[in-house]
Every structure is written in C-alpha cells, then in structure tokens.
Amino acid sequence: MTAPHYDVIVAGVGAMGSAAYWHLAKRGLRVLGLERFDLGHAMGSSHGLTRIIRLAYFEGSHYVPIVRRAHQLWQETGDAAGLKLLHVTGSLDLAPEGAGPVESSLQSCLDHGLAHEVLDQAEIARRFPAFQLPSGHLGLWQPDGGFVASEKAIYAHVGLAQSKGAEIRTGEPMLDWRPTADGGVIVRTERGNYSAGRLVITSGGWIADAVPALASQVKTVRQAIGWFTTRRPELFREGAFPVFILTVEEGNFYGFPLYEHPGFKLGGPHFGREPMDPRDPDRTPSPTQVRLIRECLARYIPDAAGDPLTVKGCVYTVSPDEGFVIDAVPGVPQAVFASACSGHGFKFASAIGEILADLSTDTKTPFDLSPFALARFDA
C-alpha cells in the first residue's frame, strides 16, 4: 500500500511545531502535523496560560532580531485568528547592580535601538509598589515587552493552518523516520507510514529520539510554575504590573500580571532545574522548587505570597550553552529541527516557525542562524 504523501510533515505540534505548520500551510503546501498527545497538552513546555516575550534580551543581542519579528508575528497571527495573543505590558529585568542581567539587557537595547530606562530601587518601588527589593537592585524597563497567551497561540496556529487545508493527527507520535533515495522521507507511526518531501522535527523533550546527534547535547529537566492568592490584586492587574525577570540570592524567577487565573503567576527558580525523563508522566514539581518560589514571594513580592491555587511542572529541554539549536539533521538536508530552547524559547516560536518554513522550502531566511548551529558543540 502506498504511503500517503505530503509536501512537509511536522513532527511535534507544540509552540514551534504549530507555528511551522501554519507558515507552511500558508505557503500553499500540503502539510501533515503529528502530535504525540492532545493538542494543547500539559506534558511539554507550552501550557500554563502565558509566556513572557522580552525584547531587551540579556541572553544575547543576536536573539533580538528574531524576537522582534516574533513580536510582529504574534500580533499578526492573533489578528488573523480573531484572538488576542500578544499582551504588551512592558518588561522589567531586576538584578543587583553588576550581577549581569541588567547590564546585558541594556546592551541589547543599545545594540538594537530599543526604547528603555534604567531604574534604581526607589523608582522601581514608586512605579511598581508590589516589589520589595534589596538595596542595590536595578531595573531595566523596556516598554514593548509583555506576554503571549501560550495555549491560545497553539490553537490559533493550528486553526489557521487547517483553514488552508493542513491535516493533523493527535495521539500519533512519530516512532521513527528515514530518508529516501529520491531526497524525501518516510515517517512511521503506530498507524502506518507517511511520505513527504521534507520533515520538520519539533518534538521538544523527545527530540533526541528523532535526532540522535542531539542525544549527547541535550537534557530534559523539570521546572515549577505556580499561581498564588494575592492580598492586593489591584497591584498586579494587567496595565499596572509588568512581566519581569527577578535575580535574587534565592535564584532567578519570572512573573506576570494577573491574566485569566485569579492567582499571581511566578515561575522558577529558572536555574534550579531537576533532571527528568520526559517519558515519566508525572509533571509534579518538587517540594524544593515550590518552597523556593514561596520564599521568593514572601521576601520580595509579599502581597502575592498567599496560598497556592495551582502548581504545575513543565519540561525544559536544555542545551550545554543554554542556546537554541536550529539546523538540518546531519547528512539529511531535507529534515530540519528546532529544539533545546532551554526554557526561553516560547516567545520566539512564531518567528522560528517561519524560519523552519524557510528552511523547508529553500527560502533564504533573513536571520543569521550560525549561533544556533549544531556544529558549534563540536568545537
């Protein structure tokens, strides 16, 4: 029996995969998406209502052109889907002077002409009285930052792609794949085989199963997020409170204005990650991670230090240098992948989906992808 044929198969329809699925379908290609779980599941890295988008990027100025494009695409995609995906609240990087995050965020603003202000502790307290920060903390304010409605974003991408004729099969993971002699691929699932001219692999924590060259370069870890009762919700409403990254002695934490959930959302400690096997269905965060989040709230954001309302875990797939990996599978140019986004990738998903569509259609991307090449680890 002949395998059904597609122009492109997308394996993994989460943040990156759903965006690639949409951009490919928008170009008139016949696209199949394969997702191992339900659409919008809580087993990966995209659930929990919101993800921060920051343009002042302390992880490196080379990310800024891509995140600016992502910012534009989140607005356009929301408009096309009739959903508000991008919420502009301003972003605030908070850290001790000289610790690095504020200085690096400032450099990215200077390199790319981003509007910004450096705030001292007194000004932070005046503008955002919910924070009670130690003496010596600075803030880097960037007015274009905010958050993306993460689950809605995946639904928007998939719905738009389906409106262009794209197909999706949920509960059907890719088991394996192989290149064909004519320069295409055959993908195998429990339900059969599919053929395609190109393959996009965006399977998150399962990426090394499909790209063995990544097996020694990535690890999966568990991260905690929680929503907590607030004493003064007016301090945390959207329009009064920004998204933020907070560096303190307890670790690196990130938070949001109130959105849909009645609790205040805080995640972290960002680098207090605990190794896990993504095949383990338990996503419960550890007591240590939850304790550190609650200690952070009690000490630095006390009006949000109430009882936990919801606590969740999610999976980060982490590379050795915390950078992304966006490349073709070694020796197989018709198969491209994006993964190991190391806990800071969702904000880029709309643009990375476009990049993957470019790579899958031999279209020149406007971005320098050399910092994200797999070969950098060989060096």
Coordinates of C-alpha atoms in Angstrom, one line a residue:
M1 CA 0.0 0.0 0.0
T2 CA 1.4 3.4 -1.0
A3 CA 2.1 5.7 2.0
P4 CA 0.0 9.0 1.9
H5 CA 2.3 11.7 0.6
Y6 CA 2.7 15.3 1.8
D7 CA 5.0 18.2 0.9
V8 CA 6.1 18.5 4.6
I9 CA 5.4 16.6 7.8
V10 CA 5.8 18.4 11.1
A11 CA 6.5 16.0 14.0
G12 CA 5.5 17.7 17.2
V13 CA 2.7 20.4 17.2
G14 CA 3.6 22.4 20.2
A15 CA 4.9 26.0 20.2
M16 CA 7.5 25.7 17.4
G17 CA 5.7 23.0 15.5
S18 CA 2.4 24.6 15.4
A19 CA 4.0 27.8 14.0
A20 CA 5.9 25.9 11.4
Y21 CA 2.7 24.0 10.5
W22 CA 0.9 27.4 10.0
H23 CA 3.7 29.0 8.0
L24 CA 4.0 26.0 5.7
A25 CA 0.2 25.8 5.1
K26 CA 0.1 29.5 4.4
R27 CA 2.5 29.0 1.6
G28 CA 0.1 26.5 -0.1
L29 CA 1.9 23.3 0.8
R30 CA 0.3 20.0 1.7
V31 CA 1.2 19.6 5.4
L32 CA 0.7 16.9 8.0
G33 CA 1.2 17.5 11.7
L34 CA 1.8 14.6 14.0
E35 CA 1.4 15.2 17.8
R36 CA 2.0 12.5 20.4
F37 CA -0.5 14.0 22.9
D38 CA -3.7 16.0 22.6
L39 CA -3.5 19.5 21.2
G40 CA -2.6 22.0 23.9
H41 CA -1.4 19.2 26.3
A42 CA 0.3 19.8 29.6
M43 CA 3.2 17.3 29.1
G44 CA 5.6 19.7 27.4
S45 CA 6.7 23.4 27.7
S46 CA 3.8 25.5 26.5
H47 CA 0.9 25.1 28.9
G48 CA 0.1 27.4 31.8
L49 CA -1.7 30.2 30.0
T50 CA 1.2 32.7 29.4
R51 CA 4.8 33.0 28.3
I52 CA 6.9 36.1 28.6
I53 CA 8.1 38.0 25.5
R54 CA 11.2 40.2 26.1
L55 CA 12.9 42.3 23.5
A56 CA 15.6 43.5 25.9
Y57 CA 17.4 40.2 25.8
F58 CA 20.2 39.6 28.4
E59 CA 20.9 36.1 26.8
G60 CA 22.5 37.9 23.9
S61 CA 21.9 40.6 21.3
H62 CA 21.9 38.1 18.5
Y63 CA 18.4 37.0 19.6
V64 CA 16.9 40.4 19.3
P65 CA 16.2 40.5 15.5
I66 CA 14.3 37.2 15.8
V67 CA 12.3 38.2 18.8
R68 CA 11.3 41.5 17.1
R69 CA 10.0 39.5 14.2
A70 CA 8.2 37.2 16.6
H71 CA 6.6 40.2 18.3
Q72 CA 5.2 41.3 15.0
L73 CA 4.0 37.8 14.1
W74 CA 2.2 37.2 17.4
Q75 CA 0.2 40.4 16.6
E76 CA -0.5 39.3 13.0
T77 CA -1.4 35.8 14.0
G78 CA -3.8 36.9 16.7
D79 CA -5.4 39.3 14.3
A80 CA -5.8 36.6 11.7
A81 CA -7.3 34.1 14.2
G82 CA -9.5 36.7 16.0
L83 CA -7.7 36.2 19.3
K84 CA -5.6 38.4 21.4
L85 CA -2.3 36.6 21.6
L86 CA 0.2 39.4 22.4
H87 CA -0.3 41.5 25.6
V88 CA 2.1 44.4 25.8
T89 CA 2.7 45.2 29.5
G90 CA 6.3 46.3 29.5
S91 CA 9.1 44.1 30.8
L92 CA 11.4 44.6 33.8
D93 CA 14.7 42.9 34.4
L94 CA 15.6 43.2 38.1
A95 CA 19.0 42.3 39.4
P96 CA 21.8 43.5 41.7
E97 CA 23.9 46.2 40.1
G98 CA 26.9 44.4 38.5
A99 CA 25.3 41.0 38.5
G100 CA 25.0 41.0 34.8
P101 CA 21.3 40.6 33.7
V102 CA 20.5 44.4 33.8
E103 CA 23.8 45.3 32.1
S104 CA 23.3 42.6 29.4
S105 CA 19.7 43.7 28.7
L106 CA 20.8 47.3 28.5
Q107 CA 23.5 46.3 25.9
S108 CA 20.9 44.6 23.8
C109 CA 18.8 47.7 23.9
L110 CA 21.7 49.9 22.9
D111 CA 22.7 47.5 20.1
H112 CA 19.3 47.5 18.5
G113 CA 17.9 50.9 19.4
L114 CA 15.2 49.6 21.7
A115 CA 13.4 52.1 24.0
H116 CA 14.4 51.6 27.6
E117 CA 15.1 53.1 31.0
V118 CA 17.4 52.0 33.8
L119 CA 15.5 52.3 37.2
D120 CA 17.0 52.5 40.6
Q121 CA 15.4 50.8 43.6
A122 CA 13.4 53.8 44.6
E123 CA 12.0 54.3 41.1
I124 CA 11.1 50.6 40.9
A125 CA 9.2 50.9 44.2
R126 CA 7.4 54.1 43.1
R127 CA 6.2 52.6 39.8
F128 CA 5.6 49.1 41.0
P129 CA 4.9 49.1 44.7
A130 CA 4.4 45.3 44.8
F131 CA 8.2 44.8 44.7
Q132 CA 10.2 45.0 47.9
L133 CA 13.7 44.6 46.6
P134 CA 17.1 44.7 48.4
S135 CA 19.2 47.8 48.3
G136 CA 21.4 47.9 45.2
H137 CA 18.9 46.3 42.8
L138 CA 18.4 47.9 39.4
G139 CA 15.7 47.5 36.9
L140 CA 15.9 47.6 33.1
W141 CA 12.5 48.7 31.8
Q142 CA 11.6 48.0 28.2
P143 CA 8.0 49.2 27.2
D144 CA 7.5 46.7 24.3
G145 CA 7.8 43.5 26.4
G146 CA 4.8 41.5 27.6
F147 CA 3.4 38.1 27.3
V148 CA 1.9 35.7 24.8
A149 CA -1.3 33.6 25.6
S150 CA 0.6 30.4 25.0
E151 CA -2.1 27.8 24.7
K152 CA -4.3 30.1 22.6
A153 CA -1.3 30.7 20.3
I154 CA -1.0 27.0 19.5
Y155 CA -4.7 26.7 18.9
A156 CA -4.5 29.8 16.6
H157 CA -1.7 28.4 14.5
V158 CA -3.4 25.0 14.1
G159 CA -6.8 26.5 13.3
L160 CA -5.3 28.9 10.7
A161 CA -3.3 26.0 9.1
Q162 CA -6.4 23.8 9.0
S163 CA -8.3 26.6 7.2
K164 CA -5.6 26.3 4.5
G165 CA -6.1 22.5 4.2
A166 CA -3.4 21.2 6.6
E167 CA -4.1 17.9 8.3
I168 CA -3.2 17.0 11.9
R169 CA -3.2 13.7 13.8
T170 CA -3.1 13.9 17.6
G171 CA -2.2 11.0 19.8
E172 CA 0.0 9.8 17.0
P173 CA 3.7 10.3 17.7
M174 CA 6.4 9.8 15.1
L175 CA 8.1 6.5 16.0
D176 CA 10.9 6.8 13.6
W177 CA 11.8 8.2 10.1
R178 CA 14.3 7.6 7.3
P179 CA 15.5 9.4 4.3
T180 CA 14.5 8.1 0.9
A181 CA 16.7 7.7 -2.3
D182 CA 14.7 10.5 -4.0
G183 CA 15.6 13.0 -1.3
G184 CA 12.4 12.8 0.7
V185 CA 11.5 11.0 3.9
I186 CA 9.3 8.2 5.2
V187 CA 7.8 8.7 8.7
R188 CA 6.5 5.7 10.7
T189 CA 3.8 5.9 13.4
E190 CA 1.7 3.2 15.1
R191 CA -1.0 3.8 12.5
G192 CA 1.2 3.5 9.4
N193 CA 3.7 5.2 7.2
Y194 CA 3.6 8.6 5.6
S195 CA 5.9 10.0 2.9
A196 CA 7.0 13.6 2.4
G197 CA 9.4 15.8 0.6
R198 CA 10.6 17.5 3.8
L199 CA 10.4 16.8 7.5
V200 CA 10.3 19.3 10.4
I201 CA 11.1 17.9 13.8
T202 CA 9.9 20.0 16.7
S203 CA 9.3 17.3 19.4
G204 CA 10.6 19.1 22.4
G205 CA 11.8 16.8 25.2
W206 CA 11.7 13.8 22.8
I207 CA 13.9 15.5 20.2
A208 CA 16.9 13.2 20.7
D209 CA 14.8 10.1 19.7
A210 CA 14.4 11.7 16.3
V211 CA 17.8 13.4 16.0
P212 CA 20.3 11.1 17.6
A213 CA 23.1 13.7 17.0
L214 CA 21.4 15.6 19.9
A215 CA 21.4 12.8 22.3
S216 CA 24.7 13.8 24.0
Q217 CA 23.9 17.5 23.8
V218 CA 20.5 18.0 25.4
K219 CA 18.9 17.1 28.7
T220 CA 15.4 17.4 30.0
V221 CA 14.6 19.0 33.3
R222 CA 11.5 19.8 35.4
Q223 CA 10.6 23.4 36.2
A224 CA 7.9 24.7 38.5
I225 CA 5.2 27.4 38.0
G226 CA 2.5 28.4 40.4
W227 CA -0.4 30.8 40.9
F228 CA -0.8 32.3 44.4
T229 CA -3.5 34.2 46.2
T230 CA -2.9 38.0 46.3
R231 CA -3.7 40.3 49.1
R232 CA -3.9 43.4 46.9
P233 CA -4.9 42.2 43.4
E234 CA -5.0 45.8 42.1
L235 CA -1.2 45.9 42.3
F236 CA -0.9 43.0 39.8
R237 CA -3.6 43.8 37.2
E238 CA -2.6 44.0 33.6
G239 CA -1.9 47.7 32.9
A240 CA -0.5 48.2 36.4
F241 CA 2.1 45.5 36.5
P242 CA 4.7 44.2 34.0
V243 CA 6.2 40.9 33.2
F244 CA 9.6 40.6 35.0
I245 CA 12.7 38.5 35.5
L246 CA 14.0 38.8 39.1
T247 CA 17.5 37.8 40.1
V248 CA 18.0 37.4 43.9
E249 CA 20.0 35.2 46.1
E250 CA 17.3 32.5 46.1
G251 CA 17.6 32.2 42.3
N252 CA 16.2 33.5 39.1
F253 CA 12.4 33.9 38.9
Y254 CA 9.9 35.2 36.4
G255 CA 6.3 36.5 36.7
F256 CA 3.3 38.0 35.1
P257 CA 0.4 40.3 35.6
L258 CA -2.9 38.7 36.5
Y259 CA -4.4 37.0 33.5
E260 CA -7.5 34.7 33.4
H261 CA -6.4 32.9 36.5
P262 CA -7.2 34.6 39.8
G263 CA -3.7 33.9 41.2
F264 CA -0.4 35.6 40.6
K265 CA 1.9 33.5 38.5
L266 CA 5.5 33.0 39.4
G267 CA 8.0 30.5 37.9
G268 CA 11.4 29.4 38.9
P269 CA 14.0 29.1 40.1
H270 CA 15.0 29.1 36.5
F271 CA 18.4 27.5 37.0
G272 CA 17.2 25.3 39.9
R273 CA 16.2 22.6 37.4
E274 CA 15.9 18.9 38.2
P275 CA 16.7 16.2 35.6
M276 CA 13.7 14.1 34.5
D277 CA 12.8 11.6 31.8
P278 CA 10.0 13.1 29.6
R279 CA 8.5 9.7 29.3
D280 CA 7.7 9.9 33.0
P281 CA 4.0 11.1 33.1
D282 CA 4.4 12.8 36.5
R283 CA 4.9 16.5 36.0
T284 CA 4.5 17.4 39.7
P285 CA 7.2 20.0 40.6
S286 CA 9.4 19.1 43.6
P287 CA 8.8 20.5 47.1
T288 CA 12.1 22.2 46.9
Q289 CA 11.1 24.2 43.8
V290 CA 7.8 25.2 45.3
R291 CA 9.4 26.2 48.6
L292 CA 11.9 28.5 46.8
I293 CA 9.0 30.1 44.8
R294 CA 7.1 30.8 48.0
E295 CA 10.2 32.1 49.8
C296 CA 10.8 34.5 46.8
L297 CA 7.2 35.8 47.1
A298 CA 7.3 36.2 50.8
R299 CA 10.5 38.2 50.7
Y300 CA 10.3 40.2 47.5
I301 CA 6.6 40.3 46.5
P302 CA 4.7 39.8 49.8
D303 CA 1.3 40.9 48.6
A304 CA 1.3 37.9 46.3
A305 CA 2.6 35.5 48.9
G306 CA -0.8 33.9 49.7
D307 CA -1.8 30.3 49.5
P308 CA -1.1 28.3 46.3
L309 CA -4.1 28.0 44.0
T310 CA -2.5 26.0 41.2
V311 CA 1.0 24.5 41.0
K312 CA 2.3 22.8 37.8
G313 CA 5.5 21.4 36.4
C314 CA 6.8 21.7 32.8
V315 CA 9.7 20.2 30.8
Y316 CA 12.6 22.2 29.6
T317 CA 15.0 20.8 27.0
V318 CA 18.4 22.3 27.7
S319 CA 21.5 22.6 25.6
P320 CA 25.0 22.8 27.0
D321 CA 25.3 26.6 26.4
E322 CA 21.6 27.4 27.0
G323 CA 21.2 28.4 23.4
F324 CA 18.8 27.2 20.8
V325 CA 19.6 24.6 18.2
I326 CA 18.1 25.2 14.7
D327 CA 19.6 23.2 11.9
A328 CA 19.3 20.3 9.4
V329 CA 19.8 16.8 10.6
P330 CA 23.5 16.0 9.8
G331 CA 23.7 14.5 6.4
V332 CA 19.9 14.8 5.7
P333 CA 19.2 18.3 4.4
Q334 CA 15.5 17.6 3.8
A335 CA 15.0 17.2 7.6
V336 CA 15.3 20.3 9.8
F337 CA 14.7 20.7 13.5
A338 CA 14.4 23.2 16.3
S339 CA 14.8 22.3 20.0
A340 CA 16.8 22.7 23.1
C341 CA 15.3 26.1 23.7
S342 CA 16.4 25.9 27.3
G343 CA 13.4 27.5 28.9
H344 CA 13.5 30.7 27.0
G345 CA 12.1 29.7 23.6
F346 CA 8.4 30.2 23.5
K347 CA 8.5 33.9 22.8
F348 CA 10.4 33.1 19.6
A349 CA 8.0 30.4 18.3
S350 CA 6.1 32.4 15.8
A351 CA 9.4 33.5 14.1
I352 CA 11.1 30.1 14.4
G353 CA 8.1 28.6 12.7
E354 CA 8.6 31.0 9.9
I355 CA 12.4 30.1 9.8
L356 CA 11.6 26.4 9.7
A357 CA 9.2 27.0 6.8
D358 CA 12.0 28.9 5.0
L359 CA 14.5 26.1 5.6
S360 CA 11.9 23.6 4.4
T361 CA 11.3 25.5 1.1
D362 CA 14.8 26.5 0.3
T363 CA 13.9 30.1 1.0
K364 CA 16.7 32.4 2.3
T365 CA 16.0 33.4 5.9
P366 CA 16.8 37.0 6.8
F367 CA 18.4 35.9 10.1
D368 CA 21.9 34.7 11.0
L369 CA 21.4 31.2 12.2
S370 CA 25.1 30.4 12.8
P371 CA 24.8 30.9 16.6
F372 CA 22.2 28.1 16.6
A373 CA 24.1 25.5 14.5
L374 CA 24.5 22.0 15.9
A375 CA 28.2 22.0 14.8
R376 CA 29.1 24.6 17.5
F377 CA 29.2 21.8 20.1
D378 CA 31.9 20.0 18.1
A379 CA 34.2 23.0 18.6

